[in-house]
PDB file of C-alpha atoms in Angstrom:
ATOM      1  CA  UNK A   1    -125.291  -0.632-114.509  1.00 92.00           C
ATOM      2  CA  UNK A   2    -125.027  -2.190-110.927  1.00 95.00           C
ATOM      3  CA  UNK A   3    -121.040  -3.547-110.605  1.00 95.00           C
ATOM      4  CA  UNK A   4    -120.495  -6.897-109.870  1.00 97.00           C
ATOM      5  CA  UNK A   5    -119.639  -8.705-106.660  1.00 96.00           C
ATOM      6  CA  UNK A   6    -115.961  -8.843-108.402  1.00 97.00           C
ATOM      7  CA  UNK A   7    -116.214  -5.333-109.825  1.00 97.00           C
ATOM      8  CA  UNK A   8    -116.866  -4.083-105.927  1.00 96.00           C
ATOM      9  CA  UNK A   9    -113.990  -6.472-104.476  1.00 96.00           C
ATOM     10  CA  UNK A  10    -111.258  -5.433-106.905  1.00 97.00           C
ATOM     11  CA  UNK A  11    -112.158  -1.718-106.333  1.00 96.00           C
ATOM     12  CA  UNK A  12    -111.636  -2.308-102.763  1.00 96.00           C
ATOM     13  CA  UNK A  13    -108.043  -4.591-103.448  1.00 97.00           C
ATOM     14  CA  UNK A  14    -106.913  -1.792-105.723  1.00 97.00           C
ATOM     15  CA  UNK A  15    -107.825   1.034-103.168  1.00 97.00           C
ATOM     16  CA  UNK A  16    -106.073  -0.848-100.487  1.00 96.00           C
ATOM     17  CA  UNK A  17    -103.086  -1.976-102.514  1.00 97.00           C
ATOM     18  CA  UNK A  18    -102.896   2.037-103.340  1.00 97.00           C
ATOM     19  CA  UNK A  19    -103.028   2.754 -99.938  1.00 97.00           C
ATOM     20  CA  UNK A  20    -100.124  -0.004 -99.185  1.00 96.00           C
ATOM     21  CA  UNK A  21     -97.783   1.373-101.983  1.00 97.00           C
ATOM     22  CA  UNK A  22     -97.870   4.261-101.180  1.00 97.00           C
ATOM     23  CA  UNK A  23     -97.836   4.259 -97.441  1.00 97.00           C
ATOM     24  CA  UNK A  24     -94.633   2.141 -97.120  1.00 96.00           C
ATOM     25  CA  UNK A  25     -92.691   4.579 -99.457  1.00 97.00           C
ATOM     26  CA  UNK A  26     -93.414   7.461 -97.223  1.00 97.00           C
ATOM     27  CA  UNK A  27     -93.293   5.661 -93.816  1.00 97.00           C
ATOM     28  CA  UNK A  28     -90.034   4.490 -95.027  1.00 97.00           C
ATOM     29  CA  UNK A  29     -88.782   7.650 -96.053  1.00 96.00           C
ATOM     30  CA  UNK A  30     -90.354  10.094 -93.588  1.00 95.00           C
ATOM     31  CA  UNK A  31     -90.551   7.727 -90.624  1.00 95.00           C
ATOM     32  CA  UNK A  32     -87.710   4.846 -91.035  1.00 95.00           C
ATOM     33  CA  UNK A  33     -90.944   2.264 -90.521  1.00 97.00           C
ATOM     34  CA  UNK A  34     -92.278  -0.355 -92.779  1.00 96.00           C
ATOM     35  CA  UNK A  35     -96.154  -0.329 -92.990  1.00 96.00           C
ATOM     36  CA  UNK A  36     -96.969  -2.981 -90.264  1.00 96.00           C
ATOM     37  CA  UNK A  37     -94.347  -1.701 -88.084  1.00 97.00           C
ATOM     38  CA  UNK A  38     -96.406   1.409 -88.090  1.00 98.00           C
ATOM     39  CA  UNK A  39     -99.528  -0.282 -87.176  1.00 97.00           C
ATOM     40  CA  UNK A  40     -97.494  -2.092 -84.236  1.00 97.00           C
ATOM     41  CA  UNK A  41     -96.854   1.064 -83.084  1.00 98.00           C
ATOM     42  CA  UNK A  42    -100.302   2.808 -83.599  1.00 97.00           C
ATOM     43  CA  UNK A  43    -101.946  -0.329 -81.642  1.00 97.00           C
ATOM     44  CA  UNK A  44    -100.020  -0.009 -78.916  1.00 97.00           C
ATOM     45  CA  UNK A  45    -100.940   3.472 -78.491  1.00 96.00           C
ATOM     46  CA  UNK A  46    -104.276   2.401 -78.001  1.00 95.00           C
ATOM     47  CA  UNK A  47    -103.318  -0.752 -76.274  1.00 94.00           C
ATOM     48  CA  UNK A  48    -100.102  -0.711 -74.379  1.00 91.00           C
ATOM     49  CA  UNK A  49     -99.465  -4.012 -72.333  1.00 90.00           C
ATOM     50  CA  UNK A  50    -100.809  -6.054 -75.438  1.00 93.00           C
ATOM     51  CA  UNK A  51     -99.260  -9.470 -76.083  1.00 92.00           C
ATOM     52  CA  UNK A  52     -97.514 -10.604 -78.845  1.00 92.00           C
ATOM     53  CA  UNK A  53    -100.721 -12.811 -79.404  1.00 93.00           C
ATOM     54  CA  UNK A  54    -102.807  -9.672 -79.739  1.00 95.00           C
ATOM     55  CA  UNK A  55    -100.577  -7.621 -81.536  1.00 95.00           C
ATOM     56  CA  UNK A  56    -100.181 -10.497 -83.752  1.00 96.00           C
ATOM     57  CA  UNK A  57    -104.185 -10.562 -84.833  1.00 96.00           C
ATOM     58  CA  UNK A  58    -104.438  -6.700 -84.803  1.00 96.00           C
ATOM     59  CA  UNK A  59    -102.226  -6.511 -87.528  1.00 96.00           C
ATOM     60  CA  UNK A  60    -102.852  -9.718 -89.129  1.00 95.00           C
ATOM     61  CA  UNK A  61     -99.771 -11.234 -88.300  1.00 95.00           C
ATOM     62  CA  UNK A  62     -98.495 -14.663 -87.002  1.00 96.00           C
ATOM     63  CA  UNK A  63     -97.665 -15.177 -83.704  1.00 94.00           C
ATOM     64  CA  UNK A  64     -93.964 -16.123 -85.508  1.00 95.00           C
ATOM     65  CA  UNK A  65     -94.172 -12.942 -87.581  1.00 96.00           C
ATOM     66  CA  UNK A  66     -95.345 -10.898 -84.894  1.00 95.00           C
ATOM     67  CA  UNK A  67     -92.392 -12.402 -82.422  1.00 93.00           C
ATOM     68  CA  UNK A  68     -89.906 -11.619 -85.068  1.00 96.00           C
ATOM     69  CA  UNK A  69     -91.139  -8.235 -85.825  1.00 97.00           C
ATOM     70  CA  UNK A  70     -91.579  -6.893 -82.238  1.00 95.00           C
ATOM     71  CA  UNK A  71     -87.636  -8.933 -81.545  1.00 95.00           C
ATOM     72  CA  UNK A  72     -86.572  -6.287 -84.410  1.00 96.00           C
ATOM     73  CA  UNK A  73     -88.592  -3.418 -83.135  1.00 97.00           C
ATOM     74  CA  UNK A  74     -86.959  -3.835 -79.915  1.00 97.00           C
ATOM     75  CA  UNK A  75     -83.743  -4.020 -80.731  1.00 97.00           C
ATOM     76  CA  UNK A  76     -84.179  -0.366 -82.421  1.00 97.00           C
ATOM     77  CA  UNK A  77     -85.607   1.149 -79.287  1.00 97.00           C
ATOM     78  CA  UNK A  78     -89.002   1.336 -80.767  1.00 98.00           C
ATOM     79  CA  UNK A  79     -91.023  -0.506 -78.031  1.00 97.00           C
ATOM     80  CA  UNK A  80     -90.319  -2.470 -74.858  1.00 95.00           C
ATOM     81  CA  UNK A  81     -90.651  -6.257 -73.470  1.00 91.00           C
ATOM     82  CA  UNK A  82     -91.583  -6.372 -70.339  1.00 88.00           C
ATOM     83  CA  UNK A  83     -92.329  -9.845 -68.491  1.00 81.00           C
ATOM     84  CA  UNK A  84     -96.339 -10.953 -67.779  1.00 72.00           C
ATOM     85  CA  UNK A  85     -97.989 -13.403 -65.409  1.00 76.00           C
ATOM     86  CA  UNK A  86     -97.100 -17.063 -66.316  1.00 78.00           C
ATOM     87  CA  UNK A  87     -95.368 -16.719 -70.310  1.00 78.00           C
ATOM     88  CA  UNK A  88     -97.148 -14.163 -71.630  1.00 78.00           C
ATOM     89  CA  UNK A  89     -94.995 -11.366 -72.636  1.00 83.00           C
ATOM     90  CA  UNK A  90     -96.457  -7.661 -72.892  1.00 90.00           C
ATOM     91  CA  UNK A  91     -95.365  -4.375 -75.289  1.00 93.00           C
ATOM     92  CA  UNK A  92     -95.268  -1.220 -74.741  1.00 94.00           C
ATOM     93  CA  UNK A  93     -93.967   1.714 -76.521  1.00 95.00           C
ATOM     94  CA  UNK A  94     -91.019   3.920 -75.861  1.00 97.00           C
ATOM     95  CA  UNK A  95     -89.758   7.672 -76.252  1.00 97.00           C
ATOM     96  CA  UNK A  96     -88.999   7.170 -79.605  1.00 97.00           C
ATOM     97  CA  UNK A  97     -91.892   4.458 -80.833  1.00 97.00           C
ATOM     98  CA  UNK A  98     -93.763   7.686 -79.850  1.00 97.00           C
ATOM     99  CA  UNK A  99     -92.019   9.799 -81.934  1.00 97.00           C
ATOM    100  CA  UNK A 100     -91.850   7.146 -85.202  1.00 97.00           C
ATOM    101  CA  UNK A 101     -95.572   6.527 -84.772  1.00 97.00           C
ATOM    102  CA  UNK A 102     -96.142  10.625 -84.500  1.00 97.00           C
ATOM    103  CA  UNK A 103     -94.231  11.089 -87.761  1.00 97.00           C
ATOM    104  CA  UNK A 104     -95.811   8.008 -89.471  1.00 98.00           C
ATOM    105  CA  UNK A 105     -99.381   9.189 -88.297  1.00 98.00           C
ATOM    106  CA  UNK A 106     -98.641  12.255 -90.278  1.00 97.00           C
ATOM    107  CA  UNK A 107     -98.132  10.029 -93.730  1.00 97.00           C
ATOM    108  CA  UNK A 108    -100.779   8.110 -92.875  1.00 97.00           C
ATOM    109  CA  UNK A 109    -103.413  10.971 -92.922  1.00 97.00           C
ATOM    110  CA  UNK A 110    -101.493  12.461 -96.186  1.00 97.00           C
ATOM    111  CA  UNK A 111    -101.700   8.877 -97.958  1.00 97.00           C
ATOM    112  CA  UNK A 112    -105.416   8.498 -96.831  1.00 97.00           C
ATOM    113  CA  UNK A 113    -106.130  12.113 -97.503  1.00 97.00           C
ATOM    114  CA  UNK A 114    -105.246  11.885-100.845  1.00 96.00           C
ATOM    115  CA  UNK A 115    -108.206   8.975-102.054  1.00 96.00           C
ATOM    116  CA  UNK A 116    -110.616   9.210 -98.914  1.00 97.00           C
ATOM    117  CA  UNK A 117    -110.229  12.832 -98.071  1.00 96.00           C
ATOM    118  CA  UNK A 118    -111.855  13.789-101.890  1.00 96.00           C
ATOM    119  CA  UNK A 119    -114.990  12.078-100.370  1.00 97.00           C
ATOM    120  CA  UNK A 120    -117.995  14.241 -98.171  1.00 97.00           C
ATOM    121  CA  UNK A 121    -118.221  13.600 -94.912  1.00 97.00           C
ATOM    122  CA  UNK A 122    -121.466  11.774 -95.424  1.00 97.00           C
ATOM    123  CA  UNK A 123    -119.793   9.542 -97.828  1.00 97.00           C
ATOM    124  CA  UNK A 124    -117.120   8.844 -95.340  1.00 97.00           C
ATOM    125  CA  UNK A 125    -119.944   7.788 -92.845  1.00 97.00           C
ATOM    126  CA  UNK A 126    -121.727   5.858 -95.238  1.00 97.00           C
ATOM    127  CA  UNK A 127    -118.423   4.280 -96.858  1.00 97.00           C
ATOM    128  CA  UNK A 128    -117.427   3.082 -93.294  1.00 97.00           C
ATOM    129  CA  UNK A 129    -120.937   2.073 -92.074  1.00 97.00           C
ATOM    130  CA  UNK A 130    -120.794  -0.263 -95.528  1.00 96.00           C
ATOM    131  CA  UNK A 131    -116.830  -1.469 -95.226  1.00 95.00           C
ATOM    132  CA  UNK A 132    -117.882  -2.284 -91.524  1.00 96.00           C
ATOM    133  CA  UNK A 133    -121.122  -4.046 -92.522  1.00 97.00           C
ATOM    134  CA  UNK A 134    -119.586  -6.481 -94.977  1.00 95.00           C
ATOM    135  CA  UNK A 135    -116.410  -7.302 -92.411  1.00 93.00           C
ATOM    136  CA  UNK A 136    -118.880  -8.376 -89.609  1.00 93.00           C
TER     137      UNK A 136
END
């Protein structure tokens, strides 16, 4: 029997709440980060200079979340504010943002490992190709 339009979108909400439970409980306790602290961190890996604006849509923040969280992150040494052209203000990350994301990146891959990592690697191909396909 072919699932449902609903059947296929709470499959996906329960596979991501999954993946949400169960990565704040171990970022927390391996790496002292929430869940979209650790995504801060990872996209400024990948991105360093971003602006609050940007780091705000990356992780599907506000711009008033995102200023808050990244005020918080600084204060415990996680990444830096550093002045732009005109008001923008950029990110970066520091020693030990490195370290926190290194140690959450670890979590990550066990948390993800544990649903996607029992799939092929064609079905990994084919699950992203599909995930990617709907998004656009």
């Amino acid at each position: 029997m072919t699932p449902s339009l609903q059947d296929v979108g709470l499959a996906v909400k329960r596979l991501q709440w999954r993946h949400h439970r169960e990565s704040n409980r171990g970022l927390s306790a391996e790496a002292g980060l929430s869940l979209v602290q650790w995504d801060v961190l990872r996209h400024l890996r990948s991105r360093p200079d971003a602006s609050l604006h940007e780091l705000a849509q990356l992780t599907f923040q506000t711009d008033q979340s995102m200023g808050e969280l990244a005020r918080r992150m600084t204060d415990r040494g996680l990444i830096l504010r550093q002045e732009g052209p005109g008001r923008v203000v950029r990110h970066r990350l520091t020693g030990e943002g490195e370290t926190a994301y290194l140690r959450g990146s670890a979590v990550m891959d066990g948390v993800l490992g544990a649903s996607l990592g029992r799939l092929t690697e064609d079905e990994l191909e084919a699950l992203h190709a599909l995930l990617v396909k709907a998004a656009e």
